[in-house]
Short mmCIF file of C-alpha atoms and ligand atoms in Angstrom, two decimals:
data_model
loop_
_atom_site.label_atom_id
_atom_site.label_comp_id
_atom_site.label_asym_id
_atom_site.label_seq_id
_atom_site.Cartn_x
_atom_site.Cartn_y
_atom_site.Cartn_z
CA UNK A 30 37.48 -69.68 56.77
CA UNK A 31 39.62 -69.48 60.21
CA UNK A 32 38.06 -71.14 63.34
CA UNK A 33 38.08 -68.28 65.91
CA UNK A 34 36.60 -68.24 69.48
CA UNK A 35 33.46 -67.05 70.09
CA UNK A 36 31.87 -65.23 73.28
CA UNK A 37 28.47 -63.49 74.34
CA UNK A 38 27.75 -60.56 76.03
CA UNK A 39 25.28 -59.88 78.44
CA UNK A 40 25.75 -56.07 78.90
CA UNK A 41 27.97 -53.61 78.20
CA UNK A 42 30.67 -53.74 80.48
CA UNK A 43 30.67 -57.42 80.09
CA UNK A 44 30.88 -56.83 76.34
CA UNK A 45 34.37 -54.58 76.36
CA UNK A 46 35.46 -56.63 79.21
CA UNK A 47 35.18 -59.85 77.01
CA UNK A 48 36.67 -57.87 74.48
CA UNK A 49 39.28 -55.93 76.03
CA UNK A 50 42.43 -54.39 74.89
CA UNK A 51 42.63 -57.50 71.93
CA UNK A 52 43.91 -56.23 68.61
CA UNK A 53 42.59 -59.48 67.58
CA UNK A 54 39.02 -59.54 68.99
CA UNK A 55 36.11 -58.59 67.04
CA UNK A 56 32.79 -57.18 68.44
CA UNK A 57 29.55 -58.67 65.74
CA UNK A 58 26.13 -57.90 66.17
CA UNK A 59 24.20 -58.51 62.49
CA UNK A 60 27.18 -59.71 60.62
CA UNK A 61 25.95 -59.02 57.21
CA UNK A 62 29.99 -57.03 56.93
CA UNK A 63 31.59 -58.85 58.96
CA UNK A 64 30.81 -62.56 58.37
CA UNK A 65 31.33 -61.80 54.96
CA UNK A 66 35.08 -60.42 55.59
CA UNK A 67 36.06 -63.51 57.67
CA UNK A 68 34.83 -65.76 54.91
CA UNK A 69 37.23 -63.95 52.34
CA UNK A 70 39.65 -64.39 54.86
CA UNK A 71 40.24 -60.08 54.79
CA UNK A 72 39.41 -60.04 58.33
CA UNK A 73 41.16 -63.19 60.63
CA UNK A 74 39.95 -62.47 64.25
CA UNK A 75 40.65 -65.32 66.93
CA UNK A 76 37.56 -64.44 69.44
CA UNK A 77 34.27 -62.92 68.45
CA UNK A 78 32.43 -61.40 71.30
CA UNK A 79 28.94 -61.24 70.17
CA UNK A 80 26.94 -57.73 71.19
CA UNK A 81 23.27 -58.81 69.83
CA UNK A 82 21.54 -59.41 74.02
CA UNK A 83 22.98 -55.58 74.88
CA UNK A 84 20.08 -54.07 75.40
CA UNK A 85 21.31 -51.02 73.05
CA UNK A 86 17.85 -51.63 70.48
CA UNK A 87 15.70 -48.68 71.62
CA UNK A 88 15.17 -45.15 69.96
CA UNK A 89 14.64 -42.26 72.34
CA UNK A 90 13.52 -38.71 71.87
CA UNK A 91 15.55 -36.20 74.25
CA UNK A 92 14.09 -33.46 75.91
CA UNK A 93 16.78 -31.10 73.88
CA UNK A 94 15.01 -32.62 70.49
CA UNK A 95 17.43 -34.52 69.80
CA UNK A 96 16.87 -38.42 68.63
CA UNK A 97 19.41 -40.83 70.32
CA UNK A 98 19.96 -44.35 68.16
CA UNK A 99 20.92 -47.31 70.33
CA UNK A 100 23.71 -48.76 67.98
CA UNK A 101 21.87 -52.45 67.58
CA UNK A 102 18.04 -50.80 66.28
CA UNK A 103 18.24 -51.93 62.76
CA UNK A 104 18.50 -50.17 59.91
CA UNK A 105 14.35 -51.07 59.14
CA UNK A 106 13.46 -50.26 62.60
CA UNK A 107 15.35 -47.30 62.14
CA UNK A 108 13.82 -46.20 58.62
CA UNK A 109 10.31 -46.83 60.11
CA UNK A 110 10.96 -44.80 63.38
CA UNK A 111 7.83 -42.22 63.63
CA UNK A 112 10.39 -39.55 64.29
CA UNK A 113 12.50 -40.59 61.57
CA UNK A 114 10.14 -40.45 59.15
CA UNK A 115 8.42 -37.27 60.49
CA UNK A 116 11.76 -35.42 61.53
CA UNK A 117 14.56 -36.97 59.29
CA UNK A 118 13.04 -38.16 56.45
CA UNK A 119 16.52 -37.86 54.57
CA UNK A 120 17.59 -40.36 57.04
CA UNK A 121 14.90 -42.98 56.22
CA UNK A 122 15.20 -42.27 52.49
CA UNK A 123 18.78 -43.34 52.49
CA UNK A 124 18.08 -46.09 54.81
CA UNK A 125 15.96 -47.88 52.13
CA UNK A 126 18.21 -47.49 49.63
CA UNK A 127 20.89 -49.50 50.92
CA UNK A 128 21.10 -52.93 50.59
CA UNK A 129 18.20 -55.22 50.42
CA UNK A 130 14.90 -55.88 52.67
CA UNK A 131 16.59 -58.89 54.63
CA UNK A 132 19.48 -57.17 55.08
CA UNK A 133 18.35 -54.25 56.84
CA UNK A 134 16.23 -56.28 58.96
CA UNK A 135 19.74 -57.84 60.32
CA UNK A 136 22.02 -54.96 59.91
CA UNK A 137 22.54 -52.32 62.94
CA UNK A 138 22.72 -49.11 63.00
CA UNK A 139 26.49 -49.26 64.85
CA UNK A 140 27.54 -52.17 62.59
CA UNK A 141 26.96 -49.51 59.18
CA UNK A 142 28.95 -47.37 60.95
CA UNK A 143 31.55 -49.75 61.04
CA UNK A 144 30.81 -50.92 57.32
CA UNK A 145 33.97 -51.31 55.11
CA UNK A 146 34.89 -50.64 51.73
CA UNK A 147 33.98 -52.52 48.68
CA UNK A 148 36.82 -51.97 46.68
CA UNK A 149 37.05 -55.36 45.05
CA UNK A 150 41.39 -55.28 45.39
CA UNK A 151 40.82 -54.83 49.29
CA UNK A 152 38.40 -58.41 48.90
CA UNK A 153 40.72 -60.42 47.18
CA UNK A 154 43.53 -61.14 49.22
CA UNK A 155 45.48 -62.21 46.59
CA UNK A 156 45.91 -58.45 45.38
CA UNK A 157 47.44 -55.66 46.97
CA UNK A 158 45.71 -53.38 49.36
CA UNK A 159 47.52 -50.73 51.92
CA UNK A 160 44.25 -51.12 53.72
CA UNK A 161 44.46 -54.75 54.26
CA UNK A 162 48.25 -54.91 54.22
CA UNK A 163 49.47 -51.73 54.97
CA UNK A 164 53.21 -51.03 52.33
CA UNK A 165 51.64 -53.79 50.10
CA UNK A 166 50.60 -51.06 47.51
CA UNK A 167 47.47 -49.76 46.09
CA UNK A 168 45.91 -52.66 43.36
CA UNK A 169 42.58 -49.85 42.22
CA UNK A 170 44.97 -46.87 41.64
CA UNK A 171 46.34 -47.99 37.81
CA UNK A 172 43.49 -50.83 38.31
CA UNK A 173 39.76 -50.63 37.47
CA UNK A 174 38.45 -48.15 39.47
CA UNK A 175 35.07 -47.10 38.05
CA UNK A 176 33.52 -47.27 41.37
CA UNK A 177 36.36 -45.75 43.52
CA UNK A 178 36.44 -42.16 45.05
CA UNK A 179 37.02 -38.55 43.73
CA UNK A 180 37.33 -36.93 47.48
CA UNK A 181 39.26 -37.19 50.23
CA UNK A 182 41.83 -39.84 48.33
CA UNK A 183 45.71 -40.33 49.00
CA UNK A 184 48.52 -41.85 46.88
CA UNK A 185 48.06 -44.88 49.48
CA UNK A 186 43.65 -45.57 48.86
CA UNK A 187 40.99 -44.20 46.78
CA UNK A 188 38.49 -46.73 48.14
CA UNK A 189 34.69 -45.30 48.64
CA UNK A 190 33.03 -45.68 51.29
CA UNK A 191 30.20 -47.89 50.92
CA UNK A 192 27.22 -46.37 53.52
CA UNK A 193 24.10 -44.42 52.85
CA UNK A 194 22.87 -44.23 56.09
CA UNK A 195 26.11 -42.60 56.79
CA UNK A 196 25.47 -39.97 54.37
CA UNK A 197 22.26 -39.31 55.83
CA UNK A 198 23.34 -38.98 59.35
CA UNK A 199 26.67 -36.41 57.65
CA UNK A 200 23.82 -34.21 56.93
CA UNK A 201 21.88 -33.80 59.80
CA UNK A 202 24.71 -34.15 62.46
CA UNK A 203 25.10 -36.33 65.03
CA UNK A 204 27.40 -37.67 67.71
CA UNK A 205 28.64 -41.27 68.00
CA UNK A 206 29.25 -42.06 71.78
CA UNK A 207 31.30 -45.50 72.40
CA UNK A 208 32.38 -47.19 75.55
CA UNK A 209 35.66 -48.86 76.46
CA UNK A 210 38.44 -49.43 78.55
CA UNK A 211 39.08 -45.66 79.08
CA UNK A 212 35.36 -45.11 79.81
CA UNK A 213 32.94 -43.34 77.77
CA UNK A 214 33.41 -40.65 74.96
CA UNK A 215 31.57 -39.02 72.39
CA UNK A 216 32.54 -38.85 68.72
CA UNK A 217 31.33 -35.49 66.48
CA UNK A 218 30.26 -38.17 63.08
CA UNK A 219 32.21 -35.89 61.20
CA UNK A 220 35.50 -36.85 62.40
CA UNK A 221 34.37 -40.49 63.13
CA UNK A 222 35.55 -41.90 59.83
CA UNK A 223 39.40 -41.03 58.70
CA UNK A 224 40.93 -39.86 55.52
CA UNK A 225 43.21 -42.82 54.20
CA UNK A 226 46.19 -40.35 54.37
CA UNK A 227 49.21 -42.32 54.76
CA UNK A 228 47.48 -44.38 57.12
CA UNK A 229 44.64 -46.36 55.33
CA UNK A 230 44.00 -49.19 57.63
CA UNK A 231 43.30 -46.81 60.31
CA UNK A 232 39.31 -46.14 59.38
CA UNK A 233 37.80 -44.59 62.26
CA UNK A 234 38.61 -42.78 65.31
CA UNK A 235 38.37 -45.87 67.58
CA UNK A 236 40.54 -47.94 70.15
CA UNK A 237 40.65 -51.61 70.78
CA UNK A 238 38.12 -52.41 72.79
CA UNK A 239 35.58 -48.95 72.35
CA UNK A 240 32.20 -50.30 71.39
CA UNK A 241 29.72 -47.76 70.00
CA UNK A 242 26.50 -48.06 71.95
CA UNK A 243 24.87 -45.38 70.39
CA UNK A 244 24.24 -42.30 67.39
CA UNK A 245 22.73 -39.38 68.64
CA UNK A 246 21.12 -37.13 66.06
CA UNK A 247 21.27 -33.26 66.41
CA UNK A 248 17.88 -31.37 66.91
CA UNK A 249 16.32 -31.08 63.31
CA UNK A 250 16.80 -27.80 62.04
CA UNK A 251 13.60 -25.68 62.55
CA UNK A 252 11.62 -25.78 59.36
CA UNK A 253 13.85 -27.72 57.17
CA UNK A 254 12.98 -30.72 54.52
CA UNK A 255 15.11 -33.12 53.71
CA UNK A 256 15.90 -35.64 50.27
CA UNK A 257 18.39 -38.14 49.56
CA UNK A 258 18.96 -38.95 46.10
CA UNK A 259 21.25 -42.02 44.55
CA UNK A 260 22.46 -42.57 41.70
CA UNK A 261 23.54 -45.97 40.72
CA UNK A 262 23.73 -48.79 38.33
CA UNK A 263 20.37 -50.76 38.92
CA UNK A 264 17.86 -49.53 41.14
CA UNK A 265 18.07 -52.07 43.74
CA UNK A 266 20.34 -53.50 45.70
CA UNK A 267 23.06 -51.40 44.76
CA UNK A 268 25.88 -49.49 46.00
CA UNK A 269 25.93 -45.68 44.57
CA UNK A 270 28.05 -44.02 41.69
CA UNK A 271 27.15 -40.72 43.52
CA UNK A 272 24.76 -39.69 45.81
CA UNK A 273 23.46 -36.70 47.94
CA UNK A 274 21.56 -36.38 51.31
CA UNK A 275 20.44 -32.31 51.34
CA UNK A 276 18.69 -30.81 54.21
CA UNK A 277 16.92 -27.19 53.55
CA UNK A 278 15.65 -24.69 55.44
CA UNK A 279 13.75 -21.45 53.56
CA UNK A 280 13.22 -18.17 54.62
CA UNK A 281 10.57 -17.59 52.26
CA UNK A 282 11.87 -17.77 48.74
CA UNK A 283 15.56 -17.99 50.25
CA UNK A 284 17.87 -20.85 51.52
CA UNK A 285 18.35 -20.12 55.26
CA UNK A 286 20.42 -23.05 56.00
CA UNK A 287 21.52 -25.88 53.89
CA UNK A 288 23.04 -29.21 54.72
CA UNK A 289 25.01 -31.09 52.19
CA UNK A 290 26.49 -35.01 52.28
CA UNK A 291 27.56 -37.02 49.50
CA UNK A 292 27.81 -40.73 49.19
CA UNK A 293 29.88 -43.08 46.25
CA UNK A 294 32.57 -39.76 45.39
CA UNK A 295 34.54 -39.70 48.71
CA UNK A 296 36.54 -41.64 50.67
CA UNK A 297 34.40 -41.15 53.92
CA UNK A 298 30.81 -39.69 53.54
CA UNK A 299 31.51 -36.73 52.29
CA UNK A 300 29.74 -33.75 53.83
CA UNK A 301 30.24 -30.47 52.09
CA UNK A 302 30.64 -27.30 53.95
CA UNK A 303 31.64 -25.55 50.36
CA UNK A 304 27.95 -26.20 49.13
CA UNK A 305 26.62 -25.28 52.14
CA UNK A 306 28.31 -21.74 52.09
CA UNK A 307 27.06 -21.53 48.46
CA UNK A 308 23.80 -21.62 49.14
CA UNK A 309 22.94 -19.87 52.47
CA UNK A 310 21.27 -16.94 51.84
CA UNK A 311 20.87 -17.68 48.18
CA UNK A 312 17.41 -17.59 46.24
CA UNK A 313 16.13 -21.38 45.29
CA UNK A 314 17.27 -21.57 41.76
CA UNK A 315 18.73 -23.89 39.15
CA UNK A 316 21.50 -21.11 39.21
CA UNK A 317 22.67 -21.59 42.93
CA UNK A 318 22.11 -25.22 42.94
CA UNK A 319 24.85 -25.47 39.80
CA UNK A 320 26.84 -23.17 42.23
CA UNK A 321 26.93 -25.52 44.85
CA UNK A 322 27.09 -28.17 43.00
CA UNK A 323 30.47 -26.91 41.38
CA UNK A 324 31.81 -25.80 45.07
CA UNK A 325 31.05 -29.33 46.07
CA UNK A 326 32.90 -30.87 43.28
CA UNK A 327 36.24 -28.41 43.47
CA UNK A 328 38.42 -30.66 44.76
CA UNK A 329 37.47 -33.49 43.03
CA UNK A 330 40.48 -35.80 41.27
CA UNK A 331 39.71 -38.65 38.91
CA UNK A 332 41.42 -41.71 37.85
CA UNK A 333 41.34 -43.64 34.90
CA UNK A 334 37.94 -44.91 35.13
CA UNK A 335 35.62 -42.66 37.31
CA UNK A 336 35.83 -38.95 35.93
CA UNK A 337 32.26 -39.52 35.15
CA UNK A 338 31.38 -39.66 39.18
CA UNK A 339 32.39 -35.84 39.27
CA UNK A 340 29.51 -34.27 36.63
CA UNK A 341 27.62 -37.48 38.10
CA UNK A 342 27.76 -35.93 41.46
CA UNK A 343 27.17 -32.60 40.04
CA UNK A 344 24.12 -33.13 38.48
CA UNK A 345 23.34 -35.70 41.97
CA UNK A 346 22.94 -32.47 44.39
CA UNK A 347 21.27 -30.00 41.55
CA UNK A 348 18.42 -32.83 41.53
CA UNK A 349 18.31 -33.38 44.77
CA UNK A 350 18.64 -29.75 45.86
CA UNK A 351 15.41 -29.26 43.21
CA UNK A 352 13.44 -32.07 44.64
CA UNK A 353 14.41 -30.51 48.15
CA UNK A 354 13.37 -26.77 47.77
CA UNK A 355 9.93 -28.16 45.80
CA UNK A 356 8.46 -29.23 49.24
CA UNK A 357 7.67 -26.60 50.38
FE1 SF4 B 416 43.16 -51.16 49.03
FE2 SF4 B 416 42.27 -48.67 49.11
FE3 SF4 B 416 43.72 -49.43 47.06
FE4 SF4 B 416 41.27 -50.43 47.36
S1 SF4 B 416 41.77 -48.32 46.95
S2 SF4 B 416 43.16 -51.55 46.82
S3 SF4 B 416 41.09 -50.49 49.60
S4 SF4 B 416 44.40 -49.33 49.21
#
């Protein structure tokens, strides 16, 4: 591990002050990524400008309906929120699947955001990884790649990314706002996190120096329930193989609006608009959710080792869609 300078933050503006314009600052606030990154020596900043006394831990129902997340509530806090659990239980669901107890007591909601991939070639430094060393070339694409994505990859990455909570927030829409040296903007979560393209090191629609200080969640849809259903290798502590956050709203025994996101297939979560078309308006049956399911899945491309992910996933939003529509 690399010794590296390390400062605290009192507020914001002191925060991406500290921080700056430095390509090779870092903002940390629970760690459980980052720390982790520096210690494989992926991730070598020189100064560390710690977030964790910016006072960016409170929930907050707006008068619109919307919920707005300050990005250091952790992801317990978060999965325990009354309104969470009342208005987005998807959200909660997927928040207690990730990781493990201690963890989510550490881990913030702005630092899962920021959560990076798993793929074991981009943690070992001695392999090559355009995300890590962009031209080095891609170790997981005639590698083992079991666990990589089936959406949204390139000839450059097919890493998945690792969040649930992500997922979860994909399907009920939100807005990331952040705060820099250009001021303040908000982020649609959809086109927060990047395709790897050509350009896999470049993750997320952020400049040096933006800090997020918090997710805003869109009104929940009148009506609607909400499931989020992973699929993985052991039933704790786990990453997924394939998962899927759904969000439905009936008009009696009709889908009036659907929401789709899927976690462990894509290279970003992975929200699908094609499911979503193939099921509005549609009666709740086995029959549509297949529909969807096979909409979701059309674009899907395997590699040597993960073909199973794509019936996986498949099968993923039929069961979820099931458990979804059998609230009522
Ligand atoms: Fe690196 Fe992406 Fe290839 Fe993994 S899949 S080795 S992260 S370029």
């Amino acid at each position: 591990m690399r010794n590296f300078d390390y400062q605290r933050a009192g507020d914001v503006a002191e925060a991406t002050a500290l921080h700056g314009n430095d390509h090779s600052a870092d903002f940390i606030a629970g760690g459980t990524n980052l720390i982790d990154m520096v210690k494989l020596d992926i991730m070598r900043p020189q100064r560390l400008v710690d977030v964790n006394r910016l006072p960016l831990t409170d929930i907050e129902s707006l008068d619109d309906g919307r919920l707005k997340i300050g990005a250091l509530v952790t992801n317990t806090d978060l999965a325990y929120h009354e309104r969470v659990l009342a208005d987005y239980p998807v959200l909660s669901e997927a928040l207690l699947s990730g990781a493990s107890t201690q963890l989510r007591n550490v881990a913030t909601t702005a630092g899962n955001v920021m959560q990076r991939t798993r793929c074991p070639y981009f943690r070992n430094p001695a392999r090559p990884c355009n995300k890590r060393e962009p031209g080095s070339g891609c170790g997981a694409l005639e590698g083992i790649n079991r666990n990589h994505a089936v959406l949204g990859t390139s000839d450059h990455c097919i890493a998945v990314h690792p969040s649930d909570m992500c997922v979860g927030m994909q399907a009920l829409g939100a807005t990331i706002t952040v705060e820099g040296p250009g001021g303040t903007r908000d982020i649609p979560f959809e086109e927060y996190h990047l395709l790897p393209g050509d350009t896999p090191e470049r993750e997320h629609d952020l400049n040096d120096g933006e800090l997020i200080t918090h997710v805003t969640l869109d009104a929940p849809i009148d009506g609607a329930r909400g499931h989020y259903l992973k699929l993985r290798d052991r039933m704790s502590y786990e990453f997924a193989l394939a998962s899927c956050a759904a969000v439905v709203a009936m008009d009696g025994d009709a889908i009036r609006e659907a929401r789709i996101a899927l976690g462990g297939i894509g290279t970003k979560p992975w929200r699908s608009h094609e499911a979503e078309a193939a099921l509005s308006g549609q009666p709740a049956t086995e029959q549509t959710f297949e529909k969807a399911a096979e909409a979701a899945m059309a674009g899907a491309v395997a590699h040597r080792d993960n073909a199973f992910k794509i019936p996986l996933a498949k099968q993923a939003i039929v069961r979820a869609l099931a458990t979804v529509t059998a609230q009522r």
